[in-house]
mmCIF file of C-alpha atoms and ligand atoms in Angstrom:
data_model
loop_
_atom_site.group_PDB
_atom_site.id
_atom_site.type_symbol
_atom_site.label_atom_id
_atom_site.label_comp_id
_atom_site.label_asym_id
_atom_site.label_seq_id
_atom_site.Cartn_x
_atom_site.Cartn_y
_atom_site.Cartn_z
ATOM 1 C CA UNK A 1 0.079 -0.035 -0.006
ATOM 2 C CA UNK A 2 1.691 3.218 -1.169
ATOM 3 C CA UNK A 3 1.502 5.648 1.690
ATOM 4 C CA UNK A 4 2.521 8.612 -0.393
ATOM 5 C CA UNK A 5 -0.472 8.078 -2.667
ATOM 6 C CA UNK A 6 -2.813 7.629 0.445
ATOM 7 C CA UNK A 7 -1.479 11.091 1.805
ATOM 8 C CA UNK A 8 -1.892 12.566 -1.809
ATOM 9 C CA UNK A 9 -5.584 11.265 -2.068
ATOM 10 C CA UNK A 10 -6.350 12.847 1.521
ATOM 11 C CA UNK A 11 -4.952 16.223 0.126
ATOM 12 C CA UNK A 12 -6.924 15.854 -3.018
ATOM 13 C CA UNK A 13 -10.117 15.239 -0.989
ATOM 14 C CA UNK A 14 -9.662 18.213 1.458
ATOM 15 C CA UNK A 15 -8.910 20.527 -1.553
ATOM 16 C CA UNK A 16 -11.894 19.317 -3.614
ATOM 17 C CA UNK A 17 -15.024 21.077 -4.049
ATOM 18 C CA UNK A 18 -17.213 18.364 -5.459
ATOM 19 C CA UNK A 19 -15.853 14.821 -4.722
ATOM 20 C CA UNK A 20 -17.791 11.824 -5.539
ATOM 21 C CA UNK A 21 -17.370 8.027 -5.189
ATOM 22 C CA UNK A 22 -18.252 5.076 -7.550
ATOM 23 C CA UNK A 23 -17.988 1.708 -5.733
ATOM 24 C CA UNK A 24 -18.103 -1.879 -7.049
ATOM 25 C CA UNK A 25 -18.269 -5.275 -5.261
ATOM 26 C CA UNK A 26 -14.716 -5.156 -4.098
ATOM 27 C CA UNK A 27 -15.607 -2.827 -1.328
ATOM 28 C CA UNK A 28 -17.843 -5.353 0.159
ATOM 29 C CA UNK A 29 -15.682 -8.472 -0.071
ATOM 30 C CA UNK A 30 -14.220 -7.590 3.475
ATOM 31 C CA UNK A 31 -17.846 -7.742 4.716
ATOM 32 C CA UNK A 32 -18.043 -11.451 3.722
ATOM 33 C CA UNK A 33 -19.898 -10.638 0.326
ATOM 34 C CA UNK A 34 -18.219 -12.251 -2.563
ATOM 35 C CA UNK A 35 -17.605 -10.103 -5.707
ATOM 36 C CA UNK A 36 -18.503 -11.387 -9.153
ATOM 37 C CA UNK A 37 -15.241 -11.810 -11.135
ATOM 38 C CA UNK A 38 -12.523 -12.505 -8.625
ATOM 39 C CA UNK A 39 -11.627 -16.262 -8.108
ATOM 40 C CA UNK A 40 -14.574 -17.882 -6.121
ATOM 41 C CA UNK A 41 -16.815 -14.857 -7.167
ATOM 42 C CA UNK A 42 -20.432 -15.238 -7.701
ATOM 43 C CA UNK A 43 -20.172 -15.637 -11.460
ATOM 44 C CA UNK A 44 -18.173 -18.822 -10.614
ATOM 45 C CA UNK A 45 -20.858 -20.389 -8.660
ATOM 46 C CA UNK A 46 -23.927 -19.002 -10.650
ATOM 47 C CA UNK A 47 -24.305 -18.799 -14.250
ATOM 48 C CA UNK A 48 -24.659 -15.132 -15.133
ATOM 49 C CA UNK A 49 -26.657 -15.847 -18.410
ATOM 50 C CA UNK A 50 -29.451 -16.741 -15.878
ATOM 51 C CA UNK A 51 -29.500 -13.113 -14.763
ATOM 52 C CA UNK A 52 -30.635 -11.547 -18.174
ATOM 53 C CA UNK A 53 -33.884 -9.638 -17.985
ATOM 54 C CA UNK A 54 -35.429 -11.377 -21.009
ATOM 55 C CA UNK A 55 -34.603 -14.734 -19.441
ATOM 56 C CA UNK A 56 -36.158 -13.669 -16.158
ATOM 57 C CA UNK A 57 -39.322 -12.641 -17.957
ATOM 58 C CA UNK A 58 -39.420 -16.189 -19.829
ATOM 59 C CA UNK A 59 -38.776 -18.134 -16.658
ATOM 60 C CA UNK A 60 -38.980 -16.344 -13.290
ATOM 61 C CA UNK A 61 -38.826 -19.804 -11.555
ATOM 62 C CA UNK A 62 -35.373 -20.582 -12.409
ATOM 63 C CA UNK A 63 -34.127 -17.323 -11.196
ATOM 64 C CA UNK A 64 -36.067 -17.420 -8.078
ATOM 65 C CA UNK A 65 -34.825 -20.836 -7.250
ATOM 66 C CA UNK A 66 -31.125 -19.656 -7.708
ATOM 67 C CA UNK A 67 -31.818 -16.557 -5.521
ATOM 68 C CA UNK A 68 -33.284 -18.875 -2.839
ATOM 69 C CA UNK A 69 -30.429 -21.197 -3.185
ATOM 70 C CA UNK A 70 -27.969 -18.231 -2.941
ATOM 71 C CA UNK A 71 -29.894 -16.966 0.245
ATOM 72 C CA UNK A 72 -29.415 -20.419 1.875
ATOM 73 C CA UNK A 73 -25.741 -20.643 0.753
ATOM 74 C CA UNK A 74 -23.471 -19.634 3.673
ATOM 75 C CA UNK A 75 -21.033 -18.073 1.108
ATOM 76 C CA UNK A 76 -23.585 -15.482 0.480
ATOM 77 C CA UNK A 77 -23.985 -13.462 3.633
ATOM 78 C CA UNK A 78 -25.544 -10.457 1.557
ATOM 79 C CA UNK A 79 -28.373 -10.267 3.989
ATOM 80 C CA UNK A 80 -26.689 -10.489 7.267
ATOM 81 C CA UNK A 81 -23.727 -8.651 6.119
ATOM 82 C CA UNK A 82 -22.329 -5.692 8.204
ATOM 83 C CA UNK A 83 -20.467 -2.532 6.793
ATOM 84 C CA UNK A 84 -16.658 -2.835 6.851
ATOM 85 C CA UNK A 85 -14.103 -0.126 7.723
ATOM 86 C CA UNK A 86 -14.150 0.904 4.105
ATOM 87 C CA UNK A 87 -17.799 1.717 4.182
ATOM 88 C CA UNK A 88 -17.328 3.461 7.397
ATOM 89 C CA UNK A 89 -14.492 5.732 6.071
ATOM 90 C CA UNK A 90 -17.001 6.710 3.285
ATOM 91 C CA UNK A 91 -19.708 7.474 5.552
ATOM 92 C CA UNK A 92 -17.317 9.742 7.610
ATOM 93 C CA UNK A 93 -16.245 11.399 4.397
ATOM 94 C CA UNK A 94 -19.763 12.423 3.597
ATOM 95 C CA UNK A 95 -20.487 13.342 7.102
ATOM 96 C CA UNK A 96 -17.734 15.924 7.248
ATOM 97 C CA UNK A 97 -19.038 17.328 3.833
ATOM 98 C CA UNK A 98 -16.257 16.005 1.705
ATOM 99 C CA UNK A 99 -18.105 13.417 -0.286
ATOM 100 C CA UNK A 100 -21.181 14.864 -2.187
ATOM 101 C CA UNK A 101 -22.485 11.647 -3.660
ATOM 102 C CA UNK A 102 -21.759 8.055 -3.580
ATOM 103 C CA UNK A 103 -22.768 6.073 -6.648
ATOM 104 C CA UNK A 104 -22.692 2.358 -6.079
ATOM 105 C CA UNK A 105 -23.153 -0.615 -8.478
ATOM 106 C CA UNK A 106 -23.641 -2.775 -5.332
ATOM 107 C CA UNK A 107 -27.030 -4.171 -4.274
ATOM 108 C CA UNK A 108 -26.138 -5.016 -0.686
ATOM 109 C CA UNK A 109 -27.372 -1.867 1.014
ATOM 110 C CA UNK A 110 -24.058 -1.522 2.964
ATOM 111 C CA UNK A 111 -23.420 1.933 2.324
ATOM 112 C CA UNK A 112 -26.667 3.002 3.665
ATOM 113 C CA UNK A 113 -26.182 0.620 6.574
ATOM 114 C CA UNK A 114 -22.732 2.616 7.168
ATOM 115 C CA UNK A 115 -24.602 5.810 7.154
ATOM 116 C CA UNK A 116 -24.115 7.486 3.837
ATOM 117 C CA UNK A 117 -27.357 9.244 3.016
ATOM 118 C CA UNK A 118 -26.733 10.388 -0.641
ATOM 119 C CA UNK A 119 -26.238 7.222 -2.361
ATOM 120 C CA UNK A 120 -27.353 6.416 -5.962
ATOM 121 C CA UNK A 121 -28.098 2.829 -6.420
ATOM 122 C CA UNK A 122 -26.959 2.293 -10.057
ATOM 123 C CA UNK A 123 -28.094 -1.269 -10.010
ATOM 124 C CA UNK A 124 -30.854 -1.155 -7.647
ATOM 125 C CA UNK A 125 -30.922 -2.857 -4.251
ATOM 126 C CA UNK A 126 -31.461 -6.619 -3.643
ATOM 127 C CA UNK A 127 -33.168 -6.159 -0.340
ATOM 128 C CA UNK A 128 -36.178 -5.411 -2.151
ATOM 129 C CA UNK A 129 -38.509 -7.091 -4.828
ATOM 130 C CA UNK A 130 -40.564 -5.204 -7.299
ATOM 131 C CA UNK A 131 -43.912 -5.960 -8.994
ATOM 132 C CA UNK A 132 -43.472 -6.139 -12.848
ATOM 133 C CA UNK A 133 -47.039 -5.004 -13.352
ATOM 134 C CA UNK A 134 -47.807 -2.330 -10.933
ATOM 135 C CA UNK A 135 -44.264 -1.486 -9.511
ATOM 136 C CA UNK A 136 -45.014 -2.197 -5.667
ATOM 137 C CA UNK A 137 -42.209 -3.053 -3.596
ATOM 138 C CA UNK A 138 -41.666 -5.817 -1.017
ATOM 139 C CA UNK A 139 -38.980 -6.610 1.487
ATOM 140 C CA UNK A 140 -36.941 -9.260 0.516
ATOM 141 C CA UNK A 141 -36.899 -11.271 3.733
ATOM 142 C CA UNK A 142 -40.892 -11.334 3.455
ATOM 143 C CA UNK A 143 -40.776 -12.698 -0.022
ATOM 144 C CA UNK A 144 -38.314 -15.352 0.803
ATOM 145 C CA UNK A 145 -40.953 -16.462 3.579
ATOM 146 C CA UNK A 146 -43.667 -16.284 1.091
ATOM 147 C CA UNK A 147 -42.030 -18.349 -1.515
ATOM 148 C CA UNK A 148 -42.471 -21.398 0.725
ATOM 149 C CA UNK A 149 -46.085 -21.494 -0.213
ATOM 150 C CA UNK A 150 -46.480 -19.163 -3.271
ATOM 151 C CA UNK A 151 -43.963 -19.786 -6.164
ATOM 152 C CA UNK A 152 -42.897 -17.648 -8.147
ATOM 153 C CA UNK A 153 -43.702 -14.899 -5.675
ATOM 154 C CA UNK A 154 -46.530 -12.635 -6.832
ATOM 155 C CA UNK A 155 -47.801 -9.116 -5.918
ATOM 156 C CA UNK A 156 -51.243 -8.562 -4.344
ATOM 157 C CA UNK A 157 -52.212 -7.366 -7.763
ATOM 158 C CA UNK A 158 -51.214 -10.705 -9.197
ATOM 159 C CA UNK A 159 -48.093 -9.458 -10.982
ATOM 160 C CA UNK A 160 -44.918 -11.295 -10.866
ATOM 161 C CA UNK A 161 -42.203 -10.021 -8.371
ATOM 162 C CA UNK A 162 -38.536 -9.642 -9.535
ATOM 163 C CA UNK A 163 -35.660 -8.813 -7.489
ATOM 164 C CA UNK A 164 -35.174 -5.239 -7.505
ATOM 165 C CA UNK A 165 -31.596 -5.525 -8.721
ATOM 166 C CA UNK A 166 -30.803 -4.480 -12.279
ATOM 167 C CA UNK A 167 -30.367 -7.692 -14.426
ATOM 168 C CA UNK A 168 -28.087 -7.691 -17.757
ATOM 169 C CA UNK A 169 -30.096 -6.264 -20.376
ATOM 170 C CA UNK A 170 -32.341 -4.313 -18.114
ATOM 171 C CA UNK A 171 -32.393 -0.442 -18.129
ATOM 172 C CA UNK A 172 -30.711 1.361 -15.389
ATOM 173 C CA UNK A 173 -33.348 3.202 -13.177
ATOM 174 C CA UNK A 174 -33.610 6.419 -15.206
ATOM 175 C CA UNK A 175 -33.310 8.690 -12.105
ATOM 176 C CA UNK A 176 -29.982 6.784 -11.074
ATOM 177 C CA UNK A 177 -28.682 7.193 -14.560
ATOM 178 C CA UNK A 178 -29.366 11.062 -14.851
ATOM 179 C CA UNK A 179 -28.123 11.707 -11.354
ATOM 180 C CA UNK A 180 -24.947 9.666 -11.845
ATOM 181 C CA UNK A 181 -24.244 11.377 -15.114
ATOM 182 C CA UNK A 182 -24.681 14.792 -13.797
ATOM 183 C CA UNK A 183 -22.532 14.102 -10.844
ATOM 184 C CA UNK A 184 -19.728 12.691 -12.937
ATOM 185 C CA UNK A 185 -19.950 15.646 -15.180
ATOM 186 C CA UNK A 186 -19.961 18.083 -12.067
ATOM 187 C CA UNK A 187 -17.196 16.394 -10.008
ATOM 188 C CA UNK A 188 -13.645 17.569 -9.621
ATOM 189 C CA UNK A 189 -12.579 14.381 -7.949
ATOM 190 C CA UNK A 190 -13.910 10.706 -8.427
ATOM 191 C CA UNK A 191 -12.789 7.814 -6.136
ATOM 192 C CA UNK A 192 -13.303 4.475 -8.068
ATOM 193 C CA UNK A 193 -13.298 1.701 -5.582
ATOM 194 C CA UNK A 194 -13.462 -2.097 -5.961
ATOM 195 C CA UNK A 195 -14.818 -2.194 -9.360
ATOM 196 C CA UNK A 196 -13.344 -4.290 -12.518
ATOM 197 C CA UNK A 197 -14.856 -1.492 -14.638
ATOM 198 C CA UNK A 198 -16.042 -4.021 -17.161
ATOM 199 C CA UNK A 199 -19.850 -3.375 -17.077
ATOM 200 C CA UNK A 200 -21.545 -0.430 -18.893
ATOM 201 C CA UNK A 201 -22.740 2.068 -18.468
ATOM 202 C CA UNK A 202 -21.184 2.295 -14.757
ATOM 203 C CA UNK A 203 -17.879 1.761 -16.391
ATOM 204 C CA UNK A 204 -18.305 5.078 -18.464
ATOM 205 C CA UNK A 205 -18.893 7.297 -15.472
ATOM 206 C CA UNK A 206 -15.021 7.722 -14.740
ATOM 207 C CA UNK A 207 -14.605 8.702 -18.447
ATOM 208 C CA UNK A 208 -17.331 11.207 -18.148
ATOM 209 C CA UNK A 209 -15.561 12.675 -14.978
ATOM 210 C CA UNK A 210 -12.321 12.943 -17.155
ATOM 211 C CA UNK A 211 -14.460 14.699 -20.019
ATOM 212 C CA UNK A 212 -13.497 11.535 -22.423
ATOM 213 C CA UNK A 213 -17.029 10.258 -22.989
ATOM 214 C CA UNK A 214 -19.643 12.836 -23.772
ATOM 215 C CA UNK A 215 -22.296 10.493 -25.491
ATOM 216 C CA UNK A 216 -23.907 9.630 -21.980
ATOM 217 C CA UNK A 217 -23.880 13.325 -21.121
ATOM 218 C CA UNK A 218 -25.527 13.988 -24.571
ATOM 219 C CA UNK A 219 -28.148 11.106 -23.912
ATOM 220 C CA UNK A 220 -28.999 12.715 -20.366
ATOM 221 C CA UNK A 221 -29.076 16.046 -22.193
ATOM 222 C CA UNK A 222 -26.655 17.701 -19.939
ATOM 223 C CA UNK A 223 -24.079 20.441 -21.440
ATOM 224 C CA UNK A 224 -20.586 19.162 -20.950
ATOM 225 C CA UNK A 225 -19.125 21.421 -18.318
ATOM 226 C CA UNK A 226 -15.983 19.397 -17.647
ATOM 227 C CA UNK A 227 -13.171 21.086 -15.925
ATOM 228 C CA UNK A 228 -10.088 19.212 -14.583
ATOM 229 C CA UNK A 229 -10.992 16.152 -12.665
ATOM 230 C CA UNK A 230 -8.780 13.739 -10.812
ATOM 231 C CA UNK A 231 -9.740 10.009 -10.878
ATOM 232 C CA UNK A 232 -8.427 8.028 -8.122
ATOM 233 C CA UNK A 233 -8.621 4.153 -8.222
ATOM 234 C CA UNK A 234 -8.597 1.972 -5.088
ATOM 235 C CA UNK A 235 -8.333 -1.718 -6.023
ATOM 236 C CA UNK A 236 -6.520 -5.064 -5.344
ATOM 237 C CA UNK A 237 -5.444 -5.119 -8.987
ATOM 238 C CA UNK A 238 -5.137 -2.898 -12.049
ATOM 239 C CA UNK A 239 -8.285 -2.395 -14.317
ATOM 240 C CA UNK A 240 -9.040 -1.173 -17.824
ATOM 241 C CA UNK A 241 -8.954 2.302 -16.417
ATOM 242 C CA UNK A 242 -5.563 2.173 -14.830
ATOM 243 C CA UNK A 243 -3.044 4.111 -16.835
ATOM 244 C CA UNK A 244 -5.744 5.038 -19.394
ATOM 245 C CA UNK A 245 -8.338 7.039 -17.306
ATOM 246 C CA UNK A 246 -7.465 7.235 -13.757
ATOM 247 C CA UNK A 247 -4.529 9.477 -12.493
ATOM 248 C CA UNK A 248 -3.314 6.754 -10.225
ATOM 249 C CA UNK A 249 -4.137 3.409 -8.518
ATOM 250 C CA UNK A 250 -3.792 2.641 -4.629
ATOM 251 C CA UNK A 251 -3.221 -1.017 -4.805
ATOM 252 C CA UNK A 252 -4.477 -3.150 -1.877
ATOM 253 C CA UNK A 253 -7.399 -3.524 0.421
ATOM 254 C CA UNK A 254 -10.161 -1.125 -0.063
ATOM 255 C CA UNK A 255 -11.052 -1.305 3.774
ATOM 256 C CA UNK A 256 -7.376 -0.587 4.829
ATOM 257 C CA UNK A 257 -6.699 2.069 2.182
ATOM 258 C CA UNK A 258 -9.923 4.160 2.985
ATOM 259 C CA UNK A 259 -9.541 3.967 6.706
ATOM 260 C CA UNK A 260 -5.885 5.322 6.270
ATOM 261 C CA UNK A 261 -7.285 8.093 3.971
ATOM 262 C CA UNK A 262 -9.913 9.017 6.618
ATOM 263 C CA UNK A 263 -7.257 8.818 9.424
ATOM 264 C CA UNK A 264 -4.924 11.275 7.524
ATOM 265 C CA UNK A 265 -7.760 13.679 6.815
ATOM 266 C CA UNK A 266 -8.694 13.516 10.557
ATOM 267 C CA UNK A 267 -5.023 14.367 11.401
ATOM 268 C CA UNK A 268 -4.863 17.247 8.922
ATOM 269 C CA UNK A 269 -8.014 18.633 10.249
ATOM 270 C CA UNK A 270 -6.858 18.746 13.873
HETATM 271 N N1 APR B 1 -10.157 -4.251 -1.909
HETATM 272 C C1 APR B 1 -9.855 -3.781 -3.080
HETATM 273 N N2 APR B 1 -10.267 -4.194 -4.189
HETATM 274 C C2 APR B 1 -11.033 -5.623 -4.143
HETATM 275 C C3 APR B 1 -11.470 -6.195 -3.056
HETATM 276 C C4 APR B 1 -10.813 -5.493 -1.784
HETATM 277 N N3 APR B 1 -11.048 -5.897 -0.640
HETATM 278 N N4 APR B 1 -12.066 -7.277 -3.235
HETATM 279 C C5 APR B 1 -12.244 -7.333 -4.535
HETATM 280 N N5 APR B 1 -11.524 -6.185 -5.156
HETATM 281 C C6 APR B 1 -11.602 -5.857 -6.545
HETATM 282 C C7 APR B 1 -11.326 -7.051 -7.495
HETATM 283 O O1 APR B 1 -10.054 -7.099 -7.856
HETATM 284 C C8 APR B 1 -12.109 -6.477 -8.795
HETATM 285 O O2 APR B 1 -11.230 -5.710 -9.547
HETATM 286 O O3 APR B 1 -12.974 -5.234 -6.853
HETATM 287 C C9 APR B 1 -13.284 -5.562 -8.245
HETATM 288 C C10 APR B 1 -14.434 -6.407 -8.296
HETATM 289 O O4 APR B 1 -14.880 -6.517 -9.648
HETATM 290 P P1 APR B 1 -16.288 -7.243 -10.126
HETATM 291 O O5 APR B 1 -16.282 -8.692 -9.203
HETATM 292 O O6 APR B 1 -16.365 -7.220 -11.389
HETATM 293 O O7 APR B 1 -17.404 -6.365 -9.403
HETATM 294 P P2 APR B 1 -17.896 -4.967 -10.234
HETATM 295 O O8 APR B 1 -17.087 -4.351 -10.741
HETATM 296 O O9 APR B 1 -18.880 -4.449 -9.153
HETATM 297 O O10 APR B 1 -19.132 -5.661 -11.080
HETATM 298 C C11 APR B 1 -19.843 -4.588 -11.785
HETATM 299 O O11 APR B 1 -21.084 -6.478 -12.916
HETATM 300 O O12 APR B 1 -22.107 -8.461 -12.549
HETATM 301 C C12 APR B 1 -22.390 -7.226 -12.577
HETATM 302 O O13 APR B 1 -24.214 -6.083 -11.636
HETATM 303 C C13 APR B 1 -22.957 -6.761 -11.420
HETATM 304 O O14 APR B 1 -22.626 -4.579 -10.248
HETATM 305 C C14 APR B 1 -22.052 -5.625 -10.712
HETATM 306 C C15 APR B 1 -21.216 -5.282 -12.089
#
């Protein structure tokens, strides 16, 4: 872990006017929630092809069976997981007014559990299920109880319930899309934490921050206002952004790095 880059990032955060964060599954692995593409990750245990929107519509039973299996699988502590020191550091940075918005690809609700208020859920939230017919939302725990006698789970209106996480081929919730694009366009610092940056359109947000990808801004009908912006990656390993989009990568554990950054900021603010 490069201590000079930790100090540099603490200085960038203190000097920033509009710092935002983009997180991926890597920030939750230290809470016991596996990520998707690391060895032993979710896509090694469950076929991602099953989590395409069209496939769910054609056969909801198959996906609900996998989700119930996942819930019963001790490897997936998603529903009982607790925030780790990385989540807590980001909550502190929002509390002292440095982080303005946290965009997460994660569906585990851990940023909200850690206390972050301004969270944009780019891929929804797996703690809820939503009716495909009327849009009503149900708590996931309740649905998992209901499925013991109603399968697949249905809404009181009779519509099929779908987990409220965004599936492949499913539209990003419009509000999240516009909010994230605006924030990426506005920010003067973006921390990109624990994401392999392989899934669009989330992977384009750091490019928008750097003023390199104005297509999405056009789609969201936002004028390009890009001034200089720093993009700092925190990841165990380099990603497609490293050396191409991000200014630098702090390589190592997100939890340790983020808590060290928060400590530096506390020291500097004393
Ligand atoms: N500290 C730092 N980095 C970590 C840690 C950790 N403790 N654990 C894992 N990582 C890194 C991995 O090295 C990898 O680069 O986090 C990244 C996780 O990448 P993915 O598993 O691909 O997860 P993510 O980028 O969030 O996936 C994006 O893909 O399958 C879809 O909808 C799903 O939101 C998800 C999207």
